[in-house]
Amino acid sequence: MFDSINRSLDEKRLSRFSTFINWGYAADENGPSGGPLGINQSSIRLLREIIGGLDVSGRDLLEIGCGRGGNVNELCKSYGAGSVVGIDLTPSNIYFCQGNNRYKQAYYCIGDAEQLPVRTESCDYVLNVESSHLYPHIELFFEETYRVLKPGGTFMYADIMSASDLPRYEAQWQRLGFRTAFIRDITGNVLQSGDESLGSRRQALEGSFEGDERVMEWLEAPGTQNHKDMVTGSRVFKIIHLVKDASGIEGAASHA
C-alpha cells in the first residue's frame, strides 16, 4: 500500500512536500497552540505531544516505522538529537528518506520492527508512531524495543489500538521490565485532525485510490471501520511513555 502511495505522490509532484505519514493532532480548542507550524503542521504537532517534556537533545534515537522521514527530520532540526536512525519495512520509504536526507546525524535503513537490525542497549529513546497496529506479531515488536533501549531509556509510543487489548499490552510491558511513566488518550484530537486533513489528502491521491479500502482506512475517512471504532471508543489512540528498568535485560530476565 505505501509503495503505491509513494508512486502517486511522485506522479503528482507532491513527494518532496509529503514527509509525514500519520493522522496528526488537532489542538484542544482552548489549549496552547505551540506557535506557528506551517506545512505538515498537524503531524509536527503530534510529534510535539508525543515528546512532551522529554529532553532528547544530544541523545541517540531510533524511530521504528519512520515512513517518509518527517519525524526524523524534525528531531534533528528542532530537538537537537545526537543521532537518529529511521527504520522502515517499505523500501520506497527508505529510498525517499535517503535521497532527501539533509542531516548528518540522520540515518535510514530497511528493517523489520519484529527483528530490528540494531545493537542491544544502544538507544536512549525509541519512537513509534501509528504503525504498530499493522505488525503481525506486536509482542515481538515490544520485546525488540525493550532489547535495543539502554537501561533507563524511554519508549515513546503513539498508536491506535483496541481498548480491550490495552490491558494485555500493559501486562507484557510489566513482564519485560517497562515502567509506564505517562499515558494519555488523544483519540478526539486525532479524529479532529483526520477530519480536517481528509480533503487535502484525498486531493493528493485523487484518481488512484478511491476504491482501495486500505487507503481509506489509512486516511481515517468517515464511514471506514477505523473511524467508526474511534468514535464509539472500541479503538483508542494513546500516547504512552515506557521507561526500561535501569537494571537492563539481565535484570528483566531474572524476574521472568
Short mmCIF file of C-alpha atoms in Angstrom, two decimals:
data_model
loop_
_atom_site.label_atom_id
_atom_site.label_comp_id
_atom_site.label_asym_id
_atom_site.label_seq_id
_atom_site.Cartn_x
_atom_site.Cartn_y
_atom_site.Cartn_z
CA MET A 1 0.00 0.00 0.00
CA PHE A 2 2.67 2.53 0.96
CA ASP A 3 4.67 1.84 -2.20
CA SER A 4 1.56 2.76 -4.19
CA ILE A 5 1.01 5.92 -2.16
CA ASN A 6 4.61 6.95 -2.76
CA ARG A 7 4.20 6.46 -6.52
CA SER A 8 1.05 8.57 -6.52
CA LEU A 9 2.81 11.39 -4.69
CA ASP A 10 5.68 11.20 -7.18
CA GLU A 11 3.32 11.35 -10.15
CA LYS A 12 1.60 14.45 -8.75
CA ARG A 13 4.96 16.09 -7.91
CA LEU A 14 3.99 16.30 -4.26
CA SER A 15 6.56 13.84 -2.98
CA ARG A 16 9.13 16.23 -1.55
CA PHE A 17 6.44 18.11 0.39
CA SER A 18 4.89 14.97 1.89
CA THR A 19 7.29 13.76 4.56
CA PHE A 20 4.76 12.63 7.17
CA ILE A 21 2.50 9.57 7.12
CA ASN A 22 0.32 10.00 10.18
CA TRP A 23 -3.10 11.32 11.14
CA GLY A 24 -1.75 14.29 13.07
CA TYR A 25 -3.05 16.05 16.15
CA ALA A 26 -5.61 18.86 16.42
CA ALA A 27 -5.03 21.10 19.42
CA ASP A 28 -7.72 21.40 22.06
CA GLU A 29 -9.94 24.39 21.39
CA ASN A 30 -8.70 26.22 24.48
CA GLY A 31 -5.26 24.64 24.59
CA PRO A 32 -1.93 26.29 23.71
CA SER A 33 -1.15 26.49 20.01
CA GLY A 34 2.59 26.00 20.48
CA GLY A 35 3.31 28.67 17.86
CA PRO A 36 3.19 28.56 14.06
CA LEU A 37 3.99 25.22 12.45
CA GLY A 38 3.34 25.75 8.72
CA ILE A 39 3.28 22.82 6.30
CA ASN A 40 2.62 19.40 7.86
CA GLN A 41 1.55 21.29 10.98
CA SER A 42 -0.81 18.68 12.43
CA SER A 43 1.86 15.97 12.13
CA ILE A 44 4.51 18.16 13.74
CA ARG A 45 2.04 18.97 16.50
CA LEU A 46 1.51 15.25 17.08
CA LEU A 47 5.26 14.74 17.49
CA ARG A 48 5.37 17.61 19.98
CA GLU A 49 2.62 15.99 22.01
CA ILE A 50 4.39 12.61 21.94
CA ILE A 51 7.73 14.00 23.12
CA GLY A 52 6.12 16.23 25.73
CA GLY A 53 8.67 17.37 28.30
CA LEU A 54 11.36 14.81 27.44
CA ASP A 55 14.79 16.21 26.54
CA VAL A 56 16.18 14.29 23.56
CA SER A 57 18.97 16.74 22.70
CA GLY A 58 22.30 15.05 22.14
CA ARG A 59 20.76 11.60 22.60
CA ASP A 60 20.68 8.51 20.36
CA LEU A 61 17.21 7.86 18.97
CA LEU A 62 15.61 5.14 16.88
CA GLU A 63 12.33 5.56 15.03
CA ILE A 64 10.68 2.27 14.15
CA GLY A 65 8.36 2.77 11.19
CA CYS A 66 9.89 6.07 10.07
CA GLY A 67 7.74 6.36 6.94
CA ARG A 68 8.92 9.26 4.77
CA GLY A 69 11.22 10.73 7.42
CA GLY A 70 9.14 13.61 8.77
CA ASN A 71 9.71 12.79 12.43
CA VAL A 72 13.42 12.10 11.91
CA ASN A 73 13.84 15.48 10.18
CA GLU A 74 12.02 17.28 12.98
CA LEU A 75 14.05 15.52 15.69
CA CYS A 76 17.25 16.72 14.01
CA LYS A 77 16.03 20.21 13.14
CA SER A 78 14.06 21.25 16.23
CA TYR A 79 15.15 18.93 19.04
CA GLY A 80 18.92 18.67 18.55
CA ALA A 81 19.05 14.88 18.62
CA GLY A 82 22.58 13.49 18.68
CA SER A 83 21.74 10.75 16.18
CA VAL A 84 18.51 9.41 14.74
CA VAL A 85 18.13 6.11 12.91
CA GLY A 86 14.94 5.62 10.92
CA ILE A 87 13.87 2.07 10.12
CA ASP A 88 11.00 1.10 7.84
CA LEU A 89 9.89 -2.10 6.12
CA THR A 90 8.78 -0.30 2.92
CA PRO A 91 11.77 0.09 0.57
CA SER A 92 10.37 3.11 -1.27
CA ASN A 93 10.03 4.97 2.04
CA ILE A 94 13.70 4.38 2.86
CA TYR A 95 14.87 5.29 -0.66
CA PHE A 96 12.93 8.55 -0.42
CA CYS A 97 14.41 9.32 3.00
CA GLN A 98 17.95 8.55 1.89
CA GLY A 99 17.58 10.67 -1.23
CA ASN A 100 16.27 13.66 0.71
CA ASN A 101 18.36 13.44 3.89
CA ARG A 102 19.67 16.87 4.94
CA TYR A 103 21.07 15.98 8.34
CA LYS A 104 24.44 14.40 9.06
CA GLN A 105 23.13 12.79 12.26
CA ALA A 106 20.23 11.04 10.46
CA TYR A 107 20.50 7.52 9.05
CA TYR A 108 17.95 5.28 7.36
CA CYS A 109 17.73 1.56 6.67
CA ILE A 110 15.20 -1.07 5.68
CA GLY A 111 14.28 -3.21 8.66
CA ASP A 112 11.60 -5.28 10.36
CA ALA A 113 10.12 -3.99 13.63
CA GLU A 114 9.94 -7.58 14.89
CA GLN A 115 13.63 -8.27 14.10
CA LEU A 116 15.42 -4.96 14.48
CA PRO A 117 18.88 -4.66 12.88
CA VAL A 118 20.03 -2.66 15.90
CA ARG A 119 22.53 -3.41 18.67
CA THR A 120 21.24 -4.37 22.10
CA GLU A 121 21.03 -1.47 24.59
CA SER A 122 22.17 1.14 22.07
CA CYS A 123 19.29 3.67 22.11
CA ASP A 124 18.38 6.37 24.61
CA TYR A 125 14.94 6.75 23.07
CA VAL A 126 12.79 4.68 20.73
CA LEU A 127 9.90 6.30 18.85
CA ASN A 128 6.99 4.51 17.19
CA VAL A 129 4.03 6.39 15.71
CA GLU A 130 0.97 4.87 14.06
CA SER A 131 2.49 1.72 12.64
CA SER A 132 2.47 -0.99 15.32
CA HIS A 133 -1.21 -1.80 14.68
CA LEU A 134 -0.06 -3.15 11.30
CA TYR A 135 2.51 -5.56 12.76
CA PRO A 136 1.55 -9.25 12.62
CA HIS A 137 3.23 -10.08 15.97
CA ILE A 138 3.15 -6.96 18.11
CA GLU A 139 4.53 -8.81 21.14
CA LEU A 140 7.81 -9.37 19.25
CA PHE A 141 7.96 -5.66 18.48
CA PHE A 142 7.65 -4.84 22.19
CA GLU A 143 10.40 -7.35 23.02
CA GLU A 144 12.71 -5.87 20.38
CA THR A 145 12.02 -2.33 21.57
CA TYR A 146 12.96 -3.32 25.11
CA ARG A 147 16.11 -5.05 23.86
CA VAL A 148 17.54 -2.06 21.95
CA LEU A 149 16.83 0.52 24.66
CA LYS A 150 19.56 1.39 27.11
CA PRO A 151 18.71 0.78 30.78
CA GLY A 152 16.68 3.79 31.89
CA GLY A 153 15.82 4.64 28.27
CA THR A 154 12.33 5.66 27.17
CA PHE A 155 9.99 4.19 24.56
CA MET A 156 7.80 6.98 23.11
CA TYR A 157 4.79 5.15 21.73
CA ALA A 158 1.71 6.54 19.98
CA ASP A 159 -0.85 4.46 18.10
CA ILE A 160 -4.41 3.36 17.63
CA MET A 161 -5.31 0.16 19.46
CA SER A 162 -8.28 -1.86 20.58
CA ALA A 163 -9.38 -0.69 24.02
CA SER A 164 -9.71 -4.34 25.03
CA ASP A 165 -6.08 -5.08 24.03
CA LEU A 166 -4.50 -2.42 26.23
CA PRO A 167 -4.55 -4.49 29.47
CA ARG A 168 -2.76 -7.32 27.65
CA TYR A 169 -0.12 -4.92 26.36
CA GLU A 170 0.34 -3.42 29.81
CA ALA A 171 0.87 -6.87 31.30
CA GLN A 172 3.58 -7.64 28.75
CA TRP A 173 5.31 -4.30 29.32
CA GLN A 174 5.44 -5.04 33.03
CA ARG A 175 6.82 -8.54 32.44
CA LEU A 176 9.54 -7.17 30.17
CA GLY A 177 10.62 -4.62 32.76
CA PHE A 178 8.98 -1.46 31.44
CA ARG A 179 7.55 1.14 33.81
CA THR A 180 4.65 3.20 32.49
CA ALA A 181 5.70 6.81 33.08
CA PHE A 182 2.96 8.52 31.08
CA ILE A 183 -0.25 7.57 29.30
CA ARG A 184 -2.76 9.86 27.63
CA ASP A 185 -5.80 9.35 25.42
CA ILE A 186 -5.83 11.67 22.37
CA THR A 187 -8.50 9.88 20.32
CA GLY A 188 -10.61 13.03 19.97
CA ASN A 189 -7.65 15.15 18.85
CA VAL A 190 -6.64 12.58 16.24
CA LEU A 191 -10.18 12.24 14.90
CA GLN A 192 -10.46 16.00 14.55
CA SER A 193 -7.10 16.21 12.78
CA GLY A 194 -8.11 13.43 10.39
CA ASP A 195 -11.36 15.19 9.56
CA GLU A 196 -9.55 18.49 8.95
CA SER A 197 -6.88 17.00 6.67
CA LEU A 198 -9.05 14.50 4.79
CA GLY A 199 -9.82 16.82 1.89
CA SER A 200 -6.22 17.70 1.11
CA ARG A 201 -5.10 14.09 1.41
CA ARG A 202 -7.87 12.89 -0.88
CA GLN A 203 -6.84 15.53 -3.41
CA ALA A 204 -3.20 14.42 -3.28
CA LEU A 205 -4.21 10.82 -4.04
CA GLU A 206 -7.10 11.63 -6.40
CA GLY A 207 -7.55 9.20 -9.27
CA SER A 208 -5.52 6.45 -7.65
CA PHE A 209 -7.13 5.00 -4.53
CA GLU A 210 -10.78 5.95 -4.21
CA GLY A 211 -11.79 2.28 -4.23
CA ASP A 212 -8.95 0.99 -2.05
CA GLU A 213 -10.38 0.23 1.38
CA ARG A 214 -6.91 0.04 2.98
CA VAL A 215 -6.07 3.57 1.87
CA MET A 216 -9.43 4.92 3.02
CA GLU A 217 -8.75 3.33 6.43
CA TRP A 218 -5.31 4.97 6.46
CA LEU A 219 -6.96 8.30 5.64
CA GLU A 220 -9.32 7.66 8.57
CA ALA A 221 -12.19 8.59 6.26
CA PRO A 222 -15.68 8.85 7.81
CA GLY A 223 -17.56 5.61 7.23
CA THR A 224 -14.46 3.42 7.49
CA GLN A 225 -14.19 0.91 10.32
CA ASN A 226 -11.26 2.73 11.95
CA HIS A 227 -13.24 5.95 12.10
CA LYS A 228 -16.36 4.24 13.45
CA ASP A 229 -14.40 2.35 16.10
CA MET A 230 -12.65 5.50 17.31
CA VAL A 231 -15.93 7.40 17.52
CA THR A 232 -17.56 4.62 19.56
CA GLY A 233 -14.50 4.12 21.78
CA SER A 234 -13.83 0.49 20.87
CA ARG A 235 -10.50 1.68 19.46
CA VAL A 236 -8.47 4.40 21.13
CA PHE A 237 -5.40 6.44 20.30
CA LYS A 238 -2.86 6.62 23.11
CA ILE A 239 0.42 8.39 23.78
CA ILE A 240 2.49 6.24 26.14
CA HIS A 241 5.97 6.64 27.64
CA LEU A 242 7.56 3.41 28.84
CA VAL A 243 10.85 3.51 30.77
CA LYS A 244 13.14 0.50 30.67
CA ASP A 245 14.16 -0.98 34.01
CA ALA A 246 17.54 0.51 34.90
CA SER A 247 18.94 -2.97 35.52
CA GLY A 248 18.54 -3.78 31.83
CA ILE A 249 17.82 -7.04 30.05
CA GLU A 250 19.54 -9.32 32.56
CA GLY A 251 17.53 -7.82 35.41
CA ALA A 252 14.29 -8.27 33.50
CA ALA A 253 15.15 -11.88 32.67
CA SER A 254 15.70 -12.69 36.34
CA HIS A 255 12.09 -11.66 37.05
CA ALA A 256 10.57 -13.60 34.15
#
